[in-house]
Coordinates of C-alpha atoms in Angstrom, one line a residue:
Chain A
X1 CA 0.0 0.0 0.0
X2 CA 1.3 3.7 -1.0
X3 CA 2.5 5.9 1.9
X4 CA -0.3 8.7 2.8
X5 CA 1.2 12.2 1.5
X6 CA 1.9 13.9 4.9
X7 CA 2.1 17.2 2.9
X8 CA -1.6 17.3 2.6
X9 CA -3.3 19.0 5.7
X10 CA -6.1 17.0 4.6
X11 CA -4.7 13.6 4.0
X12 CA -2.3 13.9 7.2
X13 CA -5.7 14.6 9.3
X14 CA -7.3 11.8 8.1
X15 CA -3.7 9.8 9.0
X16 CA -4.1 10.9 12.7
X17 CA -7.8 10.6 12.9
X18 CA -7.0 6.7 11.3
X19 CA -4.6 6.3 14.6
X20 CA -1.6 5.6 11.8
X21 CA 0.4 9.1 12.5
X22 CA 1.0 10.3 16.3
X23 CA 4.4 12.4 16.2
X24 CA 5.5 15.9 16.0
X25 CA 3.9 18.3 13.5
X26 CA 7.2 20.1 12.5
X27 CA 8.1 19.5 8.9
X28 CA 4.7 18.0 7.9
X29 CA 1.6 19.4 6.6
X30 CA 3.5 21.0 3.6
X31 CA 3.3 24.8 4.2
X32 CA 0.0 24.6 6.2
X33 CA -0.3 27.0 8.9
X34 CA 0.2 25.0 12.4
X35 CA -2.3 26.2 15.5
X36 CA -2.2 25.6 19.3
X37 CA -5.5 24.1 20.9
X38 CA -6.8 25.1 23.9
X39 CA -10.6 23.3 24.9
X40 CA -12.4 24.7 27.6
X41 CA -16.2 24.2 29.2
X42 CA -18.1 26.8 28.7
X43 CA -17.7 28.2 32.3
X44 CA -14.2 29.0 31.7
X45 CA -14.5 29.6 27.9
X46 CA -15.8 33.3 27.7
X47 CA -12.7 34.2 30.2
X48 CA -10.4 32.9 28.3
X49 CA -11.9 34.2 25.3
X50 CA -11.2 37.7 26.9
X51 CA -8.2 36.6 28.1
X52 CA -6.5 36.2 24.8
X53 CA -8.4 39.5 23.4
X54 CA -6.6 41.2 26.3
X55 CA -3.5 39.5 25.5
X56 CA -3.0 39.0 21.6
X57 CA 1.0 38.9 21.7
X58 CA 1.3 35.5 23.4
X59 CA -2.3 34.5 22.3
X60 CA -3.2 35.7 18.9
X61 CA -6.5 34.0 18.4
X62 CA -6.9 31.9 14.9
X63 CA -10.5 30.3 15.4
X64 CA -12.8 29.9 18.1
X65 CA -15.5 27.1 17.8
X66 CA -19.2 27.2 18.7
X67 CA -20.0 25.9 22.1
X68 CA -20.3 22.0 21.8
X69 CA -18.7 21.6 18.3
X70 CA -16.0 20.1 17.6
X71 CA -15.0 21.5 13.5
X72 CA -13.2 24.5 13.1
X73 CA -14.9 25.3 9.4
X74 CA -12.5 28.7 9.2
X75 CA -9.2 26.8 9.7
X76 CA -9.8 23.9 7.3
X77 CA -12.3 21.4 5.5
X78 CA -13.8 18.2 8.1
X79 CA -11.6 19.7 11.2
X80 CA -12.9 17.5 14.0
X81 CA -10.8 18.7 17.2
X82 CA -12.3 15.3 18.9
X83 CA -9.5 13.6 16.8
X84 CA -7.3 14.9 14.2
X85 CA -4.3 16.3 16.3
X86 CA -1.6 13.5 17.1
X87 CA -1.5 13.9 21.0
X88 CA -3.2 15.7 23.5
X89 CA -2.8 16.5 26.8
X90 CA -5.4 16.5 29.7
X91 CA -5.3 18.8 32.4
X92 CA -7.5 18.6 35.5
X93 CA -7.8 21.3 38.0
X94 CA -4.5 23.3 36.4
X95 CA -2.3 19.4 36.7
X96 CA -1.2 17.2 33.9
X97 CA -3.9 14.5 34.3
X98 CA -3.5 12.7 31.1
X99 CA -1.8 12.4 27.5
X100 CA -4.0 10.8 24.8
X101 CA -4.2 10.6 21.2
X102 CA -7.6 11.2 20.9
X103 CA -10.1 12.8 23.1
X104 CA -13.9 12.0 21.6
X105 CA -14.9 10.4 25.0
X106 CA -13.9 13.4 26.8
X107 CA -16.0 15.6 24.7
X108 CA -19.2 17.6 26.3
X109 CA -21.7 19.7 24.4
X110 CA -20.3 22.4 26.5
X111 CA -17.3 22.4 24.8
X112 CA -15.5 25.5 22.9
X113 CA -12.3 25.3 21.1
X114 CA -9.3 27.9 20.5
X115 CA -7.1 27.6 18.3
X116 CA -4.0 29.9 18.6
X117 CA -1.2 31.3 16.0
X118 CA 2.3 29.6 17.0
X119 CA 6.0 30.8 16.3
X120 CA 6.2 28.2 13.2
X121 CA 5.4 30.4 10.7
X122 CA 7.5 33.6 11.6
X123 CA 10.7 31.1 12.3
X124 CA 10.1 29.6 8.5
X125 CA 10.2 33.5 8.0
X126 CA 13.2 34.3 9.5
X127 CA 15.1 31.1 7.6
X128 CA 14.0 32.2 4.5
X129 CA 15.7 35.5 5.3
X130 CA 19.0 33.6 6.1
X131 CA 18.3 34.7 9.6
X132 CA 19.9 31.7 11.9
X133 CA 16.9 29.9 14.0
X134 CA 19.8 28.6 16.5
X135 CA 17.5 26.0 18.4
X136 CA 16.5 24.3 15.4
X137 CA 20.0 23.8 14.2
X138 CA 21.1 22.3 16.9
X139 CA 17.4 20.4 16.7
X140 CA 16.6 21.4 20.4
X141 CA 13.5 23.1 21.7
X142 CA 13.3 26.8 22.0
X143 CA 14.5 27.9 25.2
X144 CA 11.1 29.5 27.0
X145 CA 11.1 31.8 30.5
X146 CA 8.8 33.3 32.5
X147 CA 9.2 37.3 33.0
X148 CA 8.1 40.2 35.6
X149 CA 5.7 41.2 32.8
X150 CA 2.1 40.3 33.9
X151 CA -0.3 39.7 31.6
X152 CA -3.8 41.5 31.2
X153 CA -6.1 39.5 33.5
X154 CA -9.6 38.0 32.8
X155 CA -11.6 36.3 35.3
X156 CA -9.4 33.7 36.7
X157 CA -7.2 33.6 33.7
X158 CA -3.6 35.8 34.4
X159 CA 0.0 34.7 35.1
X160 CA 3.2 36.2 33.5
X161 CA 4.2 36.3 30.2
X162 CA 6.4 33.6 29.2
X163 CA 8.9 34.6 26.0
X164 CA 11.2 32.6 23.9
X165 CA 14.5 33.6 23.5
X166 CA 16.3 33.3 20.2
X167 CA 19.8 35.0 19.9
X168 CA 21.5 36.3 16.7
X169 CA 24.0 39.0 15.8
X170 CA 22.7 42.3 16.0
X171 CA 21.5 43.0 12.2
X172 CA 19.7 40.1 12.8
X173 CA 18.0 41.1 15.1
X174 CA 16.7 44.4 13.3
X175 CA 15.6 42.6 10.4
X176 CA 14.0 40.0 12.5
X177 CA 11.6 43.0 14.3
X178 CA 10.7 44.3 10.4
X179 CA 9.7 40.9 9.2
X180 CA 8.0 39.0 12.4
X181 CA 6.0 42.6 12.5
X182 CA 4.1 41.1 9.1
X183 CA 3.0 37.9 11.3
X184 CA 1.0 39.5 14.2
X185 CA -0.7 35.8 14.1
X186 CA 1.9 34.2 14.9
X187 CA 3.2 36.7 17.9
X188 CA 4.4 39.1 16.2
X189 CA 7.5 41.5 16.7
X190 CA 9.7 40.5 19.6
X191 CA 8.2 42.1 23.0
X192 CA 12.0 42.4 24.3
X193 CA 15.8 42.4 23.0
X194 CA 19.3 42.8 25.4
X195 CA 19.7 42.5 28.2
X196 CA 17.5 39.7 30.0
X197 CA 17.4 40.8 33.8
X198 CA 15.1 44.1 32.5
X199 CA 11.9 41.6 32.2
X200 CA 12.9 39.0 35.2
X201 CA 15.4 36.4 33.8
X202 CA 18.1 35.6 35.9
X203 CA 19.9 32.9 33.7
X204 CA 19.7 32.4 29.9
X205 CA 21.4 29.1 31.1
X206 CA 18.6 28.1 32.8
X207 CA 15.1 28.2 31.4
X208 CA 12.0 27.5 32.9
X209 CA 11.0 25.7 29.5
X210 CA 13.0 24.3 26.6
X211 CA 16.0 23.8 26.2
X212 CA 18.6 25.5 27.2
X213 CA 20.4 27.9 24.6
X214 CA 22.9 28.2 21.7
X215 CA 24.2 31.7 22.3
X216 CA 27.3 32.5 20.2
X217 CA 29.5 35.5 20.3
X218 CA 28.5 38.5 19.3
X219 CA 24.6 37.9 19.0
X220 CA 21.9 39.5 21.1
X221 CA 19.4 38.1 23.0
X222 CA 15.8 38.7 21.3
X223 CA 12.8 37.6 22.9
X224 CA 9.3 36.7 21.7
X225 CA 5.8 36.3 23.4
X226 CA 5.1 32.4 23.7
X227 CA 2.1 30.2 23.5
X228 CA 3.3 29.0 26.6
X229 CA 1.6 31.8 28.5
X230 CA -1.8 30.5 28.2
X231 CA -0.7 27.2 29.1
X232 CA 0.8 28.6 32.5
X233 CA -2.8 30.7 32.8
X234 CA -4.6 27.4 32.5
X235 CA -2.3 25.9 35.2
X236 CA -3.1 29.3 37.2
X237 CA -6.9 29.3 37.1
X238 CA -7.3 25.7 37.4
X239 CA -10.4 25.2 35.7
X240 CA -11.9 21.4 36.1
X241 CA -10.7 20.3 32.9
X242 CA -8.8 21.9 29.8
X243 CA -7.5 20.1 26.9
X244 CA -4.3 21.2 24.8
X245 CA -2.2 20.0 22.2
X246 CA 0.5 18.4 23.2
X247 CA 4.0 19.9 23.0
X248 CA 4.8 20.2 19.3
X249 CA 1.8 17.6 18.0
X250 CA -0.1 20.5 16.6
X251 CA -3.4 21.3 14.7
X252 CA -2.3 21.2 11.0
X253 CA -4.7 23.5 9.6
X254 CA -5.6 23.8 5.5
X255 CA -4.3 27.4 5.2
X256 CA -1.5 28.3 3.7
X257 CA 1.1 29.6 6.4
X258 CA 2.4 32.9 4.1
X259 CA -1.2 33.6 3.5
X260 CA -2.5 32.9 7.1
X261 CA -2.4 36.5 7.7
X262 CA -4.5 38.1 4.9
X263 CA -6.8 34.9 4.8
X264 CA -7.8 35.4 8.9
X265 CA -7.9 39.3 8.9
X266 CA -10.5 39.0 6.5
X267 CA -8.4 40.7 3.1
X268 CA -8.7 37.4 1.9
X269 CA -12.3 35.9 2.2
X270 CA -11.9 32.6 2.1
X271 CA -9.2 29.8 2.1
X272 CA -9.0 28.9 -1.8
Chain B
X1 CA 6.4 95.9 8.8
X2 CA 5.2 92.3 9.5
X3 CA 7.6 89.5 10.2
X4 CA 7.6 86.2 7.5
X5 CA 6.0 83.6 8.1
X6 CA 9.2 81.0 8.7
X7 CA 7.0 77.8 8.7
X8 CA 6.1 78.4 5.1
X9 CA 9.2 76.9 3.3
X10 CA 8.7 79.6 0.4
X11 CA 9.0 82.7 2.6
X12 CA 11.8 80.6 4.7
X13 CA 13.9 80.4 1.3
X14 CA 12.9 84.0 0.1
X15 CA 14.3 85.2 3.7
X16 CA 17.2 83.5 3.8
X17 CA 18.3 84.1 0.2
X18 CA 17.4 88.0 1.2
X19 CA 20.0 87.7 3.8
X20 CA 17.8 87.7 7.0
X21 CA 17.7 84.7 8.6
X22 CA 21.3 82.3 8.7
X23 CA 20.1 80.3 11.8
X24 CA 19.5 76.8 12.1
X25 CA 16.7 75.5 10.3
X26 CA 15.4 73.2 13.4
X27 CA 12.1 74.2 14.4
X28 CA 11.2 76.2 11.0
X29 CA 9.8 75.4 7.6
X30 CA 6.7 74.0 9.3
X31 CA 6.3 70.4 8.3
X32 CA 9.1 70.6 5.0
X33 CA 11.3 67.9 4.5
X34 CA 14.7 69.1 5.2
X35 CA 17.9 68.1 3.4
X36 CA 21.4 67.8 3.4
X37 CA 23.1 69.5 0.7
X38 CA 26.4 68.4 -1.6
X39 CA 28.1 70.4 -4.8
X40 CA 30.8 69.2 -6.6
X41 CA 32.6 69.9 -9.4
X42 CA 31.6 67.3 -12.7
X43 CA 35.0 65.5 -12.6
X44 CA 33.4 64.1 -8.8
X45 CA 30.2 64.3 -9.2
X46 CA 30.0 60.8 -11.0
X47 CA 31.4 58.9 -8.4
X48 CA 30.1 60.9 -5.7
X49 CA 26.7 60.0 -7.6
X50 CA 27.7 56.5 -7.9
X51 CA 29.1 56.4 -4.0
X52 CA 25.4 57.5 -2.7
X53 CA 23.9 55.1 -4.9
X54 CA 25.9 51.9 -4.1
X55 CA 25.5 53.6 0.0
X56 CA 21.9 54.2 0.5
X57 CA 21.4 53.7 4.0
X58 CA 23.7 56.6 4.7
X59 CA 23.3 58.5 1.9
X60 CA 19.6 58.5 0.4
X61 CA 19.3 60.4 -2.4
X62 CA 16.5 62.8 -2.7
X63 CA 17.5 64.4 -5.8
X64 CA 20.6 65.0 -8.2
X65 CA 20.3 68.8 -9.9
X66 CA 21.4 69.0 -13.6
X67 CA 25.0 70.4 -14.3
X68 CA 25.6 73.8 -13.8
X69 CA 21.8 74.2 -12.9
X70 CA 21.3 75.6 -8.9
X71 CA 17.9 74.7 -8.7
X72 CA 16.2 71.3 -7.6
X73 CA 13.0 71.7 -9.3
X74 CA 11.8 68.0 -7.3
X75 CA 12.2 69.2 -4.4
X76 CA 10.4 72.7 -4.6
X77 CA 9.5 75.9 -6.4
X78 CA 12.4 78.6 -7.1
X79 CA 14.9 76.6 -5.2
X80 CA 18.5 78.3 -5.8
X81 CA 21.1 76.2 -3.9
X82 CA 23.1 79.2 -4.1
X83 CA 21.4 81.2 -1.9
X84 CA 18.7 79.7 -0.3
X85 CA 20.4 77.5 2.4
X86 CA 21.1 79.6 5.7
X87 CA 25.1 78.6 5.9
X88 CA 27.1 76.8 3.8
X89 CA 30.7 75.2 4.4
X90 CA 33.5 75.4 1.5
X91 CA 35.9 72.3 1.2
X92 CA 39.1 72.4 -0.9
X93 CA 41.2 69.2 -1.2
X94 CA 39.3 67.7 1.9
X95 CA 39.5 70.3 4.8
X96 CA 36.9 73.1 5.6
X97 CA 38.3 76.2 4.0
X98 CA 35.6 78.8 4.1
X99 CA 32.1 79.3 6.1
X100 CA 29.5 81.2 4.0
X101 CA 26.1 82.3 3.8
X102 CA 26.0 82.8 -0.1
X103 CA 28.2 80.4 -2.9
X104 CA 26.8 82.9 -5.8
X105 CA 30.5 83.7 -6.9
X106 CA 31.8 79.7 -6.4
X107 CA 29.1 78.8 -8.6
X108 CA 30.7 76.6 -11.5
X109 CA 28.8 75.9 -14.7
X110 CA 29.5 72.4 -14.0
X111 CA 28.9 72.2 -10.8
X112 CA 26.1 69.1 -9.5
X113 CA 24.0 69.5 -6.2
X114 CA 22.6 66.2 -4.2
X115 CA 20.1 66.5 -1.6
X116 CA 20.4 63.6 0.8
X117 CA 17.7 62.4 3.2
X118 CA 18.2 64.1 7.1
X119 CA 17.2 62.2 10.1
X120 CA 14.7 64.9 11.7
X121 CA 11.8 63.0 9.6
X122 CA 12.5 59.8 11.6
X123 CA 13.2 61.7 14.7
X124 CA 9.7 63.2 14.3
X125 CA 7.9 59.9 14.1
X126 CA 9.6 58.8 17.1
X127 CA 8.8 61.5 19.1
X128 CA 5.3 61.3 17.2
X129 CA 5.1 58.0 18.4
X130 CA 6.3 58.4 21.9
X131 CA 9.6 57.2 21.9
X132 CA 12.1 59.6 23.8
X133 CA 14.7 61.3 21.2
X134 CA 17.3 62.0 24.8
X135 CA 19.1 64.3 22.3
X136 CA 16.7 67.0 21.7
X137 CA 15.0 66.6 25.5
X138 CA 18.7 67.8 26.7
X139 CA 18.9 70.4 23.9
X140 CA 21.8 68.5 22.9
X141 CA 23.0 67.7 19.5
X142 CA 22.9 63.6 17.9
X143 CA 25.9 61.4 19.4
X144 CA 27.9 59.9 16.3
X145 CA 30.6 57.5 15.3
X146 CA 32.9 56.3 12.9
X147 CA 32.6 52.5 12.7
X148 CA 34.6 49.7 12.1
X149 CA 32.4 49.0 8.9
X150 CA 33.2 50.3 5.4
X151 CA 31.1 52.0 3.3
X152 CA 31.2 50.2 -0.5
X153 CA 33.7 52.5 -1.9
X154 CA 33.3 54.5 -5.6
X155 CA 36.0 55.8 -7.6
X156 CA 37.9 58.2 -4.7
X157 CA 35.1 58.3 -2.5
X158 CA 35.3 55.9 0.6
X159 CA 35.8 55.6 4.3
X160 CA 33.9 54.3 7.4
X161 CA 30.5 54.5 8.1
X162 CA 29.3 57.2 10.5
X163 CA 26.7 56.1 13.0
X164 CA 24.4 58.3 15.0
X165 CA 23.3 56.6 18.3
X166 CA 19.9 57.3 20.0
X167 CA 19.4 55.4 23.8
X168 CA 15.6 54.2 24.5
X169 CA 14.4 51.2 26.3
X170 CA 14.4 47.6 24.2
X171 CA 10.6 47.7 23.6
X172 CA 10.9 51.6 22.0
X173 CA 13.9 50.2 20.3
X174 CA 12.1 47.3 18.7
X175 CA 9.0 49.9 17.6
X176 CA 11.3 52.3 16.7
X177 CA 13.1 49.8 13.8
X178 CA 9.2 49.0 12.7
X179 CA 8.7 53.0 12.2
X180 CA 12.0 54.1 10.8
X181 CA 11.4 50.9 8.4
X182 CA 9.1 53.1 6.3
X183 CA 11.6 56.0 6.0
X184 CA 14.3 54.7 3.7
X185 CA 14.9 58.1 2.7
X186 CA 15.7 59.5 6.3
X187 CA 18.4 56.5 6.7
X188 CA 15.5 53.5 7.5
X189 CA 16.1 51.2 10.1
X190 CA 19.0 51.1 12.8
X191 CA 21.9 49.2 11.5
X192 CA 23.3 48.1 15.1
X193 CA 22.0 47.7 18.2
X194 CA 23.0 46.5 21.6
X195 CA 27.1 46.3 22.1
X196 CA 29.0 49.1 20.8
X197 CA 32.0 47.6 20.3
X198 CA 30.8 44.9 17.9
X199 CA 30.8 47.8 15.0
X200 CA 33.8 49.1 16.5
X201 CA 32.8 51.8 18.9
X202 CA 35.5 51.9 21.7
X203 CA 33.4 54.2 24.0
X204 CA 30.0 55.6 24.3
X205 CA 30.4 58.6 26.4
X206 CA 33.4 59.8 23.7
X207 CA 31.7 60.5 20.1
X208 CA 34.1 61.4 17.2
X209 CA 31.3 63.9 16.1
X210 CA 28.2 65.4 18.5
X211 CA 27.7 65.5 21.6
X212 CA 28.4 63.0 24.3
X213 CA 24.9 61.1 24.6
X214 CA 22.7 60.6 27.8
X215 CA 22.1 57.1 28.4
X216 CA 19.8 55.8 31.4
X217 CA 19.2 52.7 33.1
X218 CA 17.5 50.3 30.8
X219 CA 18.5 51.9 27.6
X220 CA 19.9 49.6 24.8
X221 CA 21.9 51.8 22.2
X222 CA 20.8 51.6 19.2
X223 CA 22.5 52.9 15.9
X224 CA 21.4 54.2 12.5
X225 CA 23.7 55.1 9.1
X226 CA 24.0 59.1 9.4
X227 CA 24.2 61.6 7.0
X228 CA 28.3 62.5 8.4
X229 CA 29.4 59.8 6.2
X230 CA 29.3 61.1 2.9
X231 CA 31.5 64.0 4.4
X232 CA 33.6 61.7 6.0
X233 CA 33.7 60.2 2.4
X234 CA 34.3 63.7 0.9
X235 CA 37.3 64.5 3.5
X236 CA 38.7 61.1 2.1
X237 CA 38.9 62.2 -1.3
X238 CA 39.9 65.4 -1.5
X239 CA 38.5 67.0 -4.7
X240 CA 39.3 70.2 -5.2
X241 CA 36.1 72.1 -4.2
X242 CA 32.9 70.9 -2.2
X243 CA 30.2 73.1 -0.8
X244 CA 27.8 71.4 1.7
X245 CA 25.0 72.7 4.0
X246 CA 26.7 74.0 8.1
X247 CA 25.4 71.5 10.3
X248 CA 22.2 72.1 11.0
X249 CA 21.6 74.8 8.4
X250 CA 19.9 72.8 5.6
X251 CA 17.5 73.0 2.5
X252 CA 14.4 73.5 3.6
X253 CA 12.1 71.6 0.2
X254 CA 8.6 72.3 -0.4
X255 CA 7.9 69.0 0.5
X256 CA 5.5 67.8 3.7
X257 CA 8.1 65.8 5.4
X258 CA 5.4 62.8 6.1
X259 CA 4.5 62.1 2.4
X260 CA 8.1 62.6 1.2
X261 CA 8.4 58.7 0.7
X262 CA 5.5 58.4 -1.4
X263 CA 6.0 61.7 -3.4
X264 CA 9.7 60.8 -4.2
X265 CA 9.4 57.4 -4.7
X266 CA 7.0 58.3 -7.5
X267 CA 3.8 56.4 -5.9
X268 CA 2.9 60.4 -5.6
X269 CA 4.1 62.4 -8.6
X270 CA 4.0 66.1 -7.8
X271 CA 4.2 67.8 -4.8
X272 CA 0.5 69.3 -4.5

């Protein structure tokens, strides 16, 4: 039997939904425009809706799904959240309860679904430019901390805004500000650059996320907002149940990453 | 009998070519593009032309006169360089020989004039915008430095690239590059920021042109090309004559300073 093409959003959906693909999103899906899920009853759903209004830097909101359903009809053709991300994770009063591949018996008809833009498509971005992604060459995860900068609280969603940290020479680092500017979906322009004590990091070394650094001489530290910081708001309000993605194992949607941007501010209608 | 009115750039011009105003031109013209102001002889001309070309970031060129023709008809009704700028400076062989406030007798029939974008447009939008110009708060004038990066060179023309180096906290720094991205003409984005010494800059506090800078906690510096390095450049090669604006004493165009990217690009093509 052929091998699935795992460059079709489509056809690498119906792979995971099939139970035959459970690892890591990165470098699948083609050029398809990667999400972070977040699902939340509808108790804690309209605060976190806020929350990530208040907060669009480390929560830039994609999609949000109608209370109890599980497609996400703006992101892609047959979404069905129930099933079609490789692994999940189940969190249960603000702990790591449970990781699953699929959640459909967990699902409740109070249900609503975020997804949220990810640093995928301005890091493609910055390699296109030549710009080194340091983490990625040395095929580690980004290192992630947690700053003195509070987020914008709603209800009993707050916490700190956790950044990444990615470090490149200087003219780098301007060019990086100009072009992750275009990708406010996808976090943006960095929120920080220098030195790191100014926002609460002690040690670069150390991160509270991640892996820790490749910092080479000569480069400047420039940091991002993170789709952690919901995560850690999650953990903070402890609502009775929230399902995410797993680390990495993300929702491949249908749209086309370089086009996400004009497609979900509405200069584009529609996903063609 | 009344006094002009020095924020029309007209009547600025018409006094200053009548001999009664030679001040600085900070604060009047209204909202007029101002310029920095070169005139050489033909035999330098083409490789000073080529030398701003092949340098735009510190040398963007607003407009090239004809030989032998003192007015810059792009940049504004009835301009004559060779009276309407408040003070000139007179260069022979590379070192300031004479400071004027008329060039009508040095006037060569094949003589060329360049205009060359200033930084007050971007230091407008900053302050516009929020972000602390220390500088002009002190009543100070720009810190700036010769770095340890060449300029491309052009026939004699050559030498260093000057820097001028405004201090602001990281997040003004990282708004700043998206805002001075859309004035190419008024030197664009930074070109360093962060550790001096990486562009060769030995010491902050000691600038090789300006005044020393005020720096406070939590600043990052952060550099852009400057408009000193095409003298630098003219220093270097030594032709035989070259008349530029004093510092500070500049063209004053007919143009609104916050359209000049789309009027001299040509996406706008008159001033109206």
């Amino acid at each position: 039997m052929a091998e699935a093409d795992l460059s079709d959003p489509r056809r690498l959906r119906a792979e995971i939904r099939a139970g035959r693909f459970d690892a890591p999103t990165a470098g699948v899906g083609g050029d398809a425009l990667q999400a972070n899920l977040v699902i939340l009853g509808a108790a804690d759903a309209a605060d976190f809706l806020r929350y990530c209004q208040a907060n669009p830097r480390p929560c830039p909101l994609l999609a949000v799904g109608a209370p109890g359903d599980p497609s996400l009809p703006a992101l892609g053709e047959g979404i069905d959240l129930r099933h079609d991300l490789p692994r999940y994770h189940v969190w249960k009063t603000g702990e790591l309860a449970e990781r699953r591949t699929d959640i459909a018996d967990l699902w409740r008809d109070d249900m609503v679904s975020f997804a949220l833009g990810c640093s995928f498509s301005f890091e493609a971005a910055l390699s296109d430019a030549g710009i080194p992604v340091r983490h990625q060459d040395a095929g580690r995860n980004v290192a992630m901390y947690r700053t003195n900068i509070p987020t914008r609280p709603a209800g009993r969603f707050s916490g700190p805004l956790v950044v990444s940290m990615r470090a490149m020479p200087a003219a780098d680092a301007i060019e990086a500000v100009q072009i992750c500017a275009r990708y406010p979906l996808a976090h943006g322009a960095p929120v920080h650059l220098g030195d790191p004590a100014l926002i609460g990091i002690a040690d670069l070394a150390a991160p509270d996320y991640g892996d820790p650094p490749d910092i080479r001489d000569g480069d400047i530290p420039v940091f991002w907002a993170c789709g952690v910081t919901p995560q850690a708001a999650i953990v903070e309000a402890r609502p009775d149940i929230a399902i995410t993605h797993a680390p990495g194992h993300m929702l491949v949607t249908d749209i086309p990453a370089d086009r996400a941007e004009a497609i979900l501010t509405g200069i584009r209608p529609t996903i063609t």
